Coordinates of C-alpha atoms and ligand atoms in Angstrom, one line a residue:
M1 CA 53.8 -1.7 79.5
S2 CA 54.6 2.0 79.6
F3 CA 51.9 4.6 80.3
E4 CA 52.2 6.1 76.8
R5 CA 51.9 2.7 75.1
T6 CA 48.8 1.9 77.1
E7 CA 47.2 5.2 76.2
L8 CA 48.0 4.8 72.5
V9 CA 46.7 1.3 72.3
E10 CA 43.5 2.4 74.2
E11 CA 43.0 5.3 71.9
A12 CA 43.4 3.1 68.8
R13 CA 41.1 0.4 70.2
R14 CA 38.4 2.9 71.3
S15 CA 38.4 5.1 68.2
G16 CA 39.7 2.7 65.5
T17 CA 42.4 5.2 64.7
L18 CA 44.9 7.7 66.1
A19 CA 44.7 11.5 66.2
G20 CA 47.3 13.5 64.3
L21 CA 48.2 11.2 61.5
P22 CA 49.8 12.8 58.4
S23 CA 47.4 13.1 55.4
G24 CA 49.5 14.7 52.7
H25 CA 52.7 14.0 50.7
F26 CA 55.9 15.3 52.2
I27 CA 57.5 17.5 49.5
G28 CA 60.1 20.3 49.9
G29 CA 60.1 20.0 53.7
R30 CA 56.3 20.1 54.3
F31 CA 53.1 18.2 54.0
V32 CA 51.1 19.0 50.9
A33 CA 47.8 17.8 49.3
S34 CA 47.9 16.0 45.9
V35 CA 47.8 18.4 42.9
S36 CA 44.6 16.6 41.8
G37 CA 43.2 16.8 45.4
A38 CA 42.8 13.0 45.3
E39 CA 42.9 10.9 48.5
M40 CA 42.7 7.2 49.3
D41 CA 41.5 5.2 52.2
S42 CA 43.9 3.3 54.5
F43 CA 42.5 0.1 56.0
D44 CA 43.2 -1.6 59.4
P45 CA 43.8 -5.2 58.3
G46 CA 42.9 -6.4 61.8
S47 CA 39.3 -5.1 61.5
G48 CA 39.0 -4.7 57.7
V49 CA 37.7 -1.1 58.0
P50 CA 39.3 2.2 56.9
F51 CA 41.0 4.1 59.7
A52 CA 42.4 7.2 57.8
K53 CA 42.7 9.0 54.5
V54 CA 45.9 10.0 52.8
A55 CA 46.8 11.8 49.6
A56 CA 46.9 9.8 46.4
G57 CA 49.6 11.1 44.1
D58 CA 50.1 10.9 40.4
A59 CA 52.8 12.0 37.9
R60 CA 52.3 15.7 38.8
D61 CA 53.1 15.1 42.5
I62 CA 56.1 13.0 41.4
G63 CA 57.3 15.8 39.2
L64 CA 57.2 18.3 42.1
A65 CA 59.0 15.8 44.4
V66 CA 61.8 15.1 41.9
A67 CA 62.3 18.8 41.2
A68 CA 62.6 19.4 45.0
A69 CA 65.1 16.5 45.3
R70 CA 67.2 17.8 42.3
A71 CA 67.3 21.3 43.7
A72 CA 68.3 20.1 47.1
L73 CA 71.2 18.1 45.7
S74 CA 73.1 21.3 44.9
G75 CA 71.7 23.3 47.9
P76 CA 73.0 23.5 51.5
W77 CA 72.9 19.7 51.8
S78 CA 75.8 19.4 49.3
R79 CA 78.0 21.7 51.5
L80 CA 77.4 19.7 54.7
T81 CA 80.4 17.6 55.9
P82 CA 79.8 13.8 56.1
A83 CA 80.1 14.2 59.9
A84 CA 77.3 16.8 59.9
R85 CA 75.1 14.4 57.8
G86 CA 75.8 11.7 60.4
E87 CA 74.8 14.1 63.2
I88 CA 71.4 14.6 61.6
L89 CA 70.9 10.8 61.3
M90 CA 72.0 10.3 64.9
R91 CA 69.5 13.0 66.1
A92 CA 66.8 11.3 64.1
S93 CA 67.7 8.0 65.8
H94 CA 67.3 9.6 69.2
L95 CA 64.0 11.2 68.2
L96 CA 62.6 7.9 66.9
R97 CA 63.6 6.2 70.1
A98 CA 61.6 8.8 72.0
Q99 CA 58.6 8.3 69.7
A100 CA 58.9 4.6 69.2
E101 CA 55.6 3.7 70.8
R102 CA 53.6 6.0 68.6
F103 CA 55.4 4.8 65.4
S104 CA 54.7 1.1 66.5
V105 CA 51.0 1.6 67.1
V106 CA 50.6 3.4 63.7
E107 CA 52.6 0.6 62.0
T108 CA 50.3 -2.0 63.5
L109 CA 47.1 -0.2 62.4
D110 CA 48.4 0.3 58.9
S111 CA 50.1 -3.0 58.1
G112 CA 48.2 -5.3 60.6
K113 CA 51.4 -6.8 62.2
L114 CA 51.5 -7.6 65.9
L115 CA 52.4 -4.6 68.1
T116 CA 55.4 -6.6 69.4
E117 CA 56.6 -7.1 65.8
A118 CA 56.1 -3.4 65.0
E119 CA 58.1 -2.5 68.1
G120 CA 60.9 -4.8 66.9
D121 CA 60.8 -3.1 63.5
V122 CA 60.9 0.4 65.0
G123 CA 63.8 -0.6 67.3
G124 CA 65.6 -1.9 64.2
V125 CA 65.1 1.5 62.5
V126 CA 66.5 3.3 65.6
R127 CA 69.6 1.1 65.2
C128 CA 69.7 1.5 61.3
L129 CA 69.7 5.4 61.7
A130 CA 72.5 5.1 64.3
Y131 CA 74.5 2.7 62.2
Y132 CA 74.5 4.9 59.1
A133 CA 75.0 8.0 61.3
G134 CA 78.3 6.5 62.3
A135 CA 79.2 5.3 58.8
A136 CA 78.7 8.7 57.1
D137 CA 82.2 9.9 57.7
K138 CA 83.9 6.5 57.1
L139 CA 83.0 6.3 53.4
H140 CA 86.5 6.6 52.0
G141 CA 88.1 5.5 48.8
D142 CA 91.5 3.9 48.2
S143 CA 94.9 5.1 47.0
V144 CA 96.1 2.9 44.3
P145 CA 99.9 2.1 43.8
L146 CA 100.8 3.2 40.2
G147 CA 104.5 3.6 40.7
P148 CA 106.7 6.7 41.5
D149 CA 105.3 9.0 38.7
Y150 CA 101.6 8.8 39.4
L151 CA 99.1 9.2 42.2
G152 CA 95.9 7.3 41.9
V153 CA 92.9 7.7 44.2
T154 CA 89.3 6.6 44.2
I155 CA 86.5 8.8 45.5
E156 CA 83.0 7.7 46.6
E157 CA 80.5 10.3 45.4
P158 CA 76.8 10.4 46.1
V159 CA 74.9 8.8 43.2
G160 CA 72.4 11.8 43.1
V161 CA 68.6 11.6 43.3
V162 CA 67.4 8.2 44.5
A163 CA 63.9 6.8 43.9
Q164 CA 62.8 4.2 46.4
I165 CA 59.7 2.0 46.0
V166 CA 58.6 0.2 49.1
P167 CA 56.2 -2.7 49.7
W168 CA 53.6 -3.1 52.5
N169 CA 55.0 -5.9 54.6
Y170 CA 57.9 -4.0 56.4
P171 CA 56.9 -0.4 55.6
L172 CA 59.1 1.5 58.0
S173 CA 62.1 -0.8 58.1
T174 CA 62.3 -1.2 54.3
A175 CA 62.0 2.5 53.7
A176 CA 64.7 3.2 56.4
R177 CA 67.2 0.8 55.0
G178 CA 67.2 2.9 51.8
I179 CA 66.7 6.3 53.3
A180 CA 69.4 6.1 56.0
P181 CA 72.4 5.0 53.8
A182 CA 71.3 7.3 50.9
L183 CA 71.4 10.3 53.3
A184 CA 74.7 9.2 54.8
A185 CA 76.1 9.1 51.3
G186 CA 74.9 12.6 50.5
C187 CA 72.0 11.7 48.1
T188 CA 68.5 13.2 48.0
L189 CA 65.4 11.0 47.7
V190 CA 61.9 10.6 46.5
V191 CA 60.2 7.6 48.2
K192 CA 56.9 6.0 47.3
P193 CA 55.6 3.8 50.1
A194 CA 53.1 1.1 49.3
E195 CA 49.5 2.4 48.9
Q196 CA 48.5 0.1 51.8
T197 CA 51.0 1.4 54.3
P198 CA 52.2 5.0 53.8
F199 CA 52.0 6.5 57.4
T200 CA 55.2 5.6 59.2
T201 CA 57.3 6.6 56.1
L202 CA 55.6 10.1 56.1
M203 CA 56.2 10.3 59.9
L204 CA 59.9 9.4 59.4
A205 CA 60.3 12.2 56.9
E206 CA 58.9 14.7 59.3
L207 CA 61.1 13.4 62.1
L208 CA 64.3 13.6 59.9
H209 CA 63.4 17.3 59.2
E210 CA 62.9 17.9 62.9
A211 CA 66.5 16.4 63.2
G212 CA 67.8 19.0 60.8
L213 CA 67.5 17.7 57.3
P214 CA 67.3 20.6 54.8
E215 CA 64.1 20.9 52.8
G216 CA 63.8 18.9 49.6
V217 CA 66.4 16.3 50.6
L218 CA 63.8 13.6 51.5
N219 CA 60.4 13.7 49.7
I220 CA 57.6 11.1 50.1
V221 CA 54.8 10.7 47.6
A222 CA 51.9 8.4 48.6
G223 CA 49.9 6.7 45.9
S224 CA 49.4 3.7 43.8
G225 CA 52.0 1.8 41.9
S226 CA 50.4 2.3 38.5
E227 CA 50.1 6.1 39.0
A228 CA 52.8 7.4 41.4
G229 CA 55.2 4.4 41.2
A230 CA 55.3 4.1 37.5
A231 CA 55.8 7.9 37.1
L232 CA 58.7 7.9 39.6
V233 CA 60.7 5.1 38.0
A234 CA 60.2 6.5 34.5
H235 CA 61.3 10.0 35.5
P236 CA 64.4 11.3 33.7
G237 CA 65.5 13.2 36.9
I238 CA 66.2 10.0 38.8
D239 CA 69.8 8.7 39.1
H240 CA 69.2 5.4 41.0
I241 CA 66.2 3.2 41.7
T242 CA 65.9 1.0 44.8
F243 CA 62.9 -1.2 44.3
T244 CA 61.6 -3.7 46.8
G245 CA 58.5 -5.8 45.8
S246 CA 57.4 -8.7 43.6
V247 CA 59.2 -10.1 40.6
A248 CA 56.5 -9.1 38.1
T249 CA 56.7 -5.4 39.2
G250 CA 60.5 -5.6 39.4
Q251 CA 60.6 -6.6 35.8
R252 CA 58.4 -3.6 34.8
V253 CA 60.7 -1.3 36.8
M254 CA 63.7 -2.8 35.1
R255 CA 62.2 -2.1 31.7
A256 CA 61.4 1.5 32.7
A257 CA 64.9 2.0 34.1
A258 CA 66.4 1.0 30.7
D259 CA 64.9 4.0 29.0
H260 CA 67.2 6.4 30.8
V261 CA 69.9 3.9 31.7
T262 CA 69.0 4.5 35.4
R263 CA 71.0 2.6 38.0
L264 CA 68.9 -0.1 39.6
Q265 CA 68.8 -2.3 42.7
L266 CA 66.1 -5.0 43.0
E267 CA 65.0 -6.7 46.2
L268 CA 62.4 -9.2 45.1
G269 CA 60.7 -12.3 46.4
G270 CA 61.9 -15.6 47.9
K271 CA 61.1 -19.2 48.6
S272 CA 63.7 -19.7 51.2
P273 CA 64.7 -23.1 52.5
I274 CA 65.2 -23.9 56.2
V275 CA 67.0 -27.2 56.6
L276 CA 66.8 -29.4 59.8
M277 CA 69.5 -32.1 59.8
A278 CA 69.1 -35.2 61.9
D279 CA 71.7 -34.1 64.4
C280 CA 70.1 -30.7 65.2
E281 CA 68.8 -29.7 68.6
I282 CA 65.2 -30.3 67.7
G283 CA 63.5 -27.9 70.3
P284 CA 65.3 -24.7 69.2
A285 CA 65.1 -25.8 65.5
V286 CA 61.3 -26.2 65.7
E287 CA 61.1 -22.7 67.3
G288 CA 63.3 -21.4 64.6
V289 CA 60.9 -22.8 61.9
I290 CA 57.9 -21.3 63.7
G291 CA 59.5 -17.8 63.7
A292 CA 60.8 -18.2 60.2
I293 CA 57.4 -18.8 58.7
Y294 CA 54.8 -17.4 61.0
E295 CA 56.4 -14.0 62.0
N296 CA 54.4 -11.2 60.3
A297 CA 51.9 -14.0 59.3
G298 CA 54.5 -15.2 56.7
Q299 CA 54.4 -12.0 54.8
I300 CA 58.2 -11.8 54.6
C301 CA 60.4 -11.9 51.5
S302 CA 63.0 -13.9 53.4
A303 CA 60.5 -16.2 55.3
G304 CA 61.7 -19.7 55.8
S305 CA 58.8 -21.0 53.8
R306 CA 60.2 -24.4 52.8
L307 CA 61.1 -26.8 55.6
I308 CA 63.6 -29.3 54.3
V309 CA 63.9 -32.0 57.0
E310 CA 66.1 -35.2 57.2
D311 CA 63.9 -38.3 57.0
T312 CA 65.0 -39.8 60.4
I313 CA 63.7 -36.9 62.4
A314 CA 60.8 -35.9 60.1
E315 CA 58.0 -37.5 62.1
E316 CA 59.1 -36.0 65.4
V317 CA 59.7 -32.5 63.9
L318 CA 56.3 -32.5 62.1
D319 CA 54.4 -33.7 65.2
R320 CA 56.0 -31.0 67.3
L321 CA 55.3 -28.3 64.6
V322 CA 51.7 -29.3 64.2
S323 CA 50.9 -29.2 67.9
R324 CA 52.8 -25.9 68.3
V325 CA 50.9 -24.3 65.4
E326 CA 47.5 -25.6 66.5
A327 CA 48.0 -23.8 69.9
M328 CA 48.8 -20.4 68.2
T329 CA 46.1 -17.7 68.6
L330 CA 45.1 -15.4 65.8
G331 CA 43.9 -11.8 66.4
H332 CA 44.2 -8.1 65.9
G333 CA 47.8 -6.8 66.1
L334 CA 46.9 -4.7 69.2
S335 CA 45.6 -7.8 71.0
D336 CA 47.9 -10.4 72.6
A337 CA 47.4 -12.8 69.7
Q338 CA 50.4 -14.7 68.3
I339 CA 49.6 -14.3 64.6
G340 CA 48.2 -11.2 63.1
P341 CA 46.1 -10.6 59.9
I342 CA 47.0 -10.6 56.3
N343 CA 47.6 -7.1 54.9
S344 CA 44.8 -7.0 52.3
P345 CA 41.8 -9.0 51.0
Q346 CA 43.7 -9.4 47.7
Q347 CA 46.7 -11.0 49.4
L348 CA 44.4 -13.2 51.5
A349 CA 42.7 -14.4 48.2
R350 CA 46.2 -15.1 46.7
I351 CA 47.3 -17.3 49.7
D352 CA 44.0 -19.2 49.6
A353 CA 44.3 -19.9 45.9
H354 CA 47.8 -21.4 46.4
V355 CA 46.5 -23.7 49.2
E356 CA 43.3 -24.7 47.4
R357 CA 45.3 -25.6 44.3
A358 CA 47.5 -27.8 46.4
R359 CA 44.5 -29.4 48.1
A360 CA 42.9 -30.1 44.7
A361 CA 46.2 -31.6 43.5
G362 CA 46.2 -34.1 46.4
N363 CA 48.9 -32.5 48.7
R364 CA 48.5 -33.6 52.3
I365 CA 47.6 -30.6 54.6
L366 CA 49.0 -31.4 58.0
T367 CA 47.2 -28.5 59.7
G368 CA 45.4 -25.3 58.8
G369 CA 44.4 -24.4 55.2
G370 CA 41.6 -21.9 55.0
V371 CA 40.5 -18.3 55.5
V372 CA 39.2 -17.5 58.9
A373 CA 35.5 -16.4 58.9
P374 CA 35.4 -12.6 59.6
E375 CA 33.0 -13.0 62.5
E376 CA 35.5 -15.4 64.2
C377 CA 38.3 -12.7 64.1
G378 CA 36.7 -9.3 64.6
G379 CA 36.1 -8.7 60.8
G380 CA 39.8 -8.7 59.8
W381 CA 41.6 -10.6 57.1
F382 CA 43.1 -13.8 58.6
Y383 CA 44.5 -17.0 57.2
R384 CA 45.0 -20.2 59.3
P385 CA 48.7 -21.1 59.9
T386 CA 49.2 -24.0 57.6
I387 CA 51.7 -26.9 57.0
I388 CA 51.5 -28.9 53.7
L389 CA 53.6 -31.7 52.4
A390 CA 55.2 -31.0 49.0
D391 CA 55.2 -33.5 46.2
G392 CA 58.6 -33.4 44.4
L393 CA 60.8 -30.5 43.4
D394 CA 58.4 -29.3 40.6
D395 CA 55.5 -28.9 42.9
P396 CA 54.2 -25.3 42.7
L397 CA 54.3 -25.4 46.5
V398 CA 58.1 -25.6 46.2
Q399 CA 58.5 -23.2 43.3
E400 CA 56.1 -20.4 44.0
E401 CA 56.2 -17.7 46.7
I402 CA 52.9 -17.7 48.7
F403 CA 53.7 -14.8 51.0
G404 CA 51.5 -16.0 53.8
P405 CA 51.6 -18.3 56.9
V406 CA 52.0 -21.5 54.8
L407 CA 54.9 -23.9 55.4
T408 CA 55.8 -26.4 52.7
V409 CA 57.6 -29.6 53.8
Q410 CA 60.2 -31.5 51.8
I411 CA 61.7 -34.7 53.3
V412 CA 65.3 -35.6 52.3
S413 CA 68.0 -38.1 53.2
G414 CA 71.3 -36.5 53.8
L415 CA 73.1 -33.2 53.2
E416 CA 73.6 -33.6 49.4
E417 CA 69.9 -34.0 48.9
A418 CA 69.1 -31.1 51.2
I419 CA 71.5 -28.9 49.2
A420 CA 69.9 -30.0 45.9
A421 CA 66.4 -29.3 47.3
A422 CA 67.5 -25.9 48.7
N423 CA 68.8 -24.8 45.3
A424 CA 65.9 -26.1 43.3
T425 CA 63.9 -22.9 42.8
S426 CA 64.5 -19.8 40.7
Y427 CA 64.8 -17.7 43.9
A428 CA 68.0 -17.2 45.9
L429 CA 67.3 -14.9 48.8
V430 CA 68.1 -16.6 52.2
A431 CA 68.8 -20.1 53.4
G432 CA 69.0 -21.6 56.9
I433 CA 70.4 -24.8 58.4
Y434 CA 70.1 -26.3 61.9
T435 CA 72.8 -28.9 62.7
R436 CA 75.3 -29.5 65.5
D437 CA 78.0 -30.3 62.9
H438 CA 79.6 -27.0 61.9
A439 CA 81.6 -28.6 59.0
Q440 CA 78.2 -29.7 57.6
A441 CA 76.8 -26.3 58.2
W442 CA 79.7 -24.6 56.3
R443 CA 79.5 -27.1 53.4
F444 CA 75.8 -26.1 53.1
A445 CA 76.7 -22.4 53.4
R446 CA 79.2 -22.7 50.5
A447 CA 77.0 -24.8 48.3
V448 CA 73.7 -23.0 48.6
D449 CA 72.8 -20.1 46.3
A450 CA 71.5 -17.3 48.6
G451 CA 72.3 -13.7 49.5
Q452 CA 72.5 -14.7 53.2
V453 CA 72.8 -18.0 55.1
Y454 CA 71.7 -18.5 58.7
I455 CA 73.3 -21.2 60.8
N456 CA 71.3 -22.3 63.9
E457 CA 69.3 -19.1 64.1
F458 CA 67.0 -17.7 61.3
F459 CA 66.7 -13.9 60.6
T460 CA 69.9 -13.2 62.4
G461 CA 72.5 -10.4 61.8
G462 CA 70.7 -7.0 61.9
V463 CA 71.6 -3.9 60.0
A464 CA 75.3 -4.5 59.9
M465 CA 75.0 -7.6 57.7
P466 CA 74.5 -6.9 53.9
F467 CA 71.1 -8.2 52.7
G468 CA 69.9 -9.0 49.1
G469 CA 69.2 -11.7 46.7
N470 CA 70.5 -13.6 43.6
R471 CA 68.7 -14.8 40.5
Q472 CA 65.0 -14.0 40.6
S473 CA 65.3 -12.6 44.2
G474 CA 67.1 -9.6 42.6
F475 CA 70.5 -8.0 42.8
G476 CA 72.3 -5.3 44.8
R477 CA 72.7 -5.2 48.5
A478 CA 71.0 -3.2 51.3
K479 CA 72.3 -2.9 54.9
G480 CA 75.9 -3.0 56.1
M481 CA 78.7 -1.0 54.4
A482 CA 77.7 -2.6 51.1
G483 CA 74.3 -0.9 51.5
L484 CA 76.0 2.4 51.8
R485 CA 78.1 1.9 48.7
S486 CA 74.9 1.1 46.8
Y487 CA 74.3 4.9 46.9
C488 CA 77.7 5.9 45.7
K489 CA 79.4 6.2 42.4
L490 CA 83.1 5.5 42.3
K491 CA 85.4 8.0 40.6
S492 CA 89.0 7.2 39.8
V493 CA 91.5 10.1 39.7
V494 CA 95.0 9.7 38.4
A495 CA 97.7 12.4 38.5
R496 CA 101.0 12.4 36.5
L497 CA 103.5 13.7 39.0
Ligands
NAD501 P1 54.4 -5.2 44.5 O1 55.4 -5.5 43.5 O2 52.9 -5.4 44.1 O3 54.5 -3.7 45.0 C1 55.6 -3.2 45.6 C2 55.7 -1.7 45.4 O4 55.8 -1.4 44.0 C3 54.4 -0.9 45.9 O5 54.9 0.3 46.5 C4 53.7 -0.7 44.6 O6 52.8 0.5 44.7 C5 54.8 -0.4 43.6 N1 54.4 -0.6 42.2 C6 53.5 -1.4 41.7 N2 53.5 -1.3 40.3 C7 54.5 -0.4 40.0 C8 55.0 0.1 38.8 N3 54.5 -0.3 37.6 N4 56.1 0.9 38.8 C9 56.6 1.3 40.0 N5 56.2 0.8 41.2 C10 55.1 0.0 41.2 O7 54.7 -6.1 45.7 P2 53.9 -6.2 47.1 O8 52.8 -7.2 46.9 O9 53.6 -4.9 47.6 O10 55.1 -6.9 48.0 C11 55.3 -8.2 48.1 C12 56.5 -8.6 47.3 O11 57.6 -7.9 47.7 C13 56.8 -10.1 47.6 O12 57.2 -10.7 46.4 C14 58.0 -10.0 48.5 O13 58.9 -11.1 48.5 C15 58.7 -8.8 48.0 N6 59.6 -8.3 49.0 C16 61.0 -8.4 48.9 C17 61.8 -7.9 49.8 C18 63.3 -8.0 49.7 O14 64.1 -7.4 50.4 N7 63.9 -8.9 48.8 C19 61.3 -7.3 51.0 C20 60.0 -7.2 51.1 C21 59.1 -7.7 50.1

């Protein structure tokens, strides 16, 4: 452990907070208070107590941020070369690497996630900034063969002012996978982080300015969804919305976008299958399942929350999973626990309601099931890692996203039944399969409806692989070169020679 990491963890443990956290919105290149003066508390989910205050924005703060972003769109930013935009992103990547420990401890305090998970997220953002730094000057169009008398070309232009709405489960990484490609493409932005987790996004904006971003190019307004979020997506000065969050809110955002015919990209929920075929290597597959559902205490849109296991290995797999899960320790993200807290009491109650409904319906709970008493876990918001047998494809356990450390089990006989089970929900975000038979794996990959398919390792690929959903998991793609093109509008130009 580095000296700085130890110091930061000590400070956070001793005082329950860190000195020097931002407290205002970031608008026009500086931190500012809300027009109304309103503030809100930020809670540490690991202890259940507030650790800082931050500005709570409304439509007036959104108005100022959109005006700053619109002005910046035609300012010095518009005259920078793509390579110069890339240099700013690369400097930001280096600066973030140097401050990674501070960003990680803040992310743990704000979201609750384990420090090792937060460090993984921050490392991913260092890489994301570097990836889009390198991509900024490779965003070229095509020349189109129209015969000897014409010249046809396509040009990728920045889409304009981007509004990004971010949820609380991966605050910094989700914000960065919108901010970095939008900046690489030459856009300006107004970002609204989740009300539960604003700090690392505010810190990223300050860091990008230190790296040379002109004022007004990136603006952050903290605040609630109903006040700041709704005002942002309804604003006529927005050209493109990137929304990440629940299906219900995504539908509201889509309706608001219709009023101004604003371009829209939705990254919504999931209920993703993780299939274990009889010929898989059981040890690594069981570890794959543990990571797929218990990382970030299961609060992951792409969690492998539905285990689909072939009948001949089901007993062995479930025995191994149960003993593995029962040995896992819960605790504050800054401790050496293996599962951290749930982000809010509201989310904790939602998870509990799903499991209690299943219990009442007679579903067999193989392990877990229940909120941990606060005195057992230092006052924070914790849910026991849980495994439950599903009862048929219509079972709400199969159909509904729980967004917590709850694994649903479906037992099948053979690949065709596994594919049918995998495709049986209204979501289509990710899907995974463990098998030694690559022909079988590829048949699954072709037949499953999902934005991404993982073979023999879940959550693999990183920033270079496009990411997004189909059906109720949304549409549009983040990450990769597809993520960069999300922030461009394509212009066709034809000349008669
Ligand atoms: P949520 O929909 O409640 O909130 C998400 C964001 O929307 C927050 O910033 C919130 O303030 C804002 N918001 C709320 N009402 C709004 C409105 N009327 N207009 C504009 N913005 C509004 O979701 P959540 O509970 O914060 O996040 C969990 C959900 O997000 C899960 O369903 C999860 O699957 C999904 N998610 C999806 C992805 C993905 O990439 N597909 C990634 C992470 C999370």
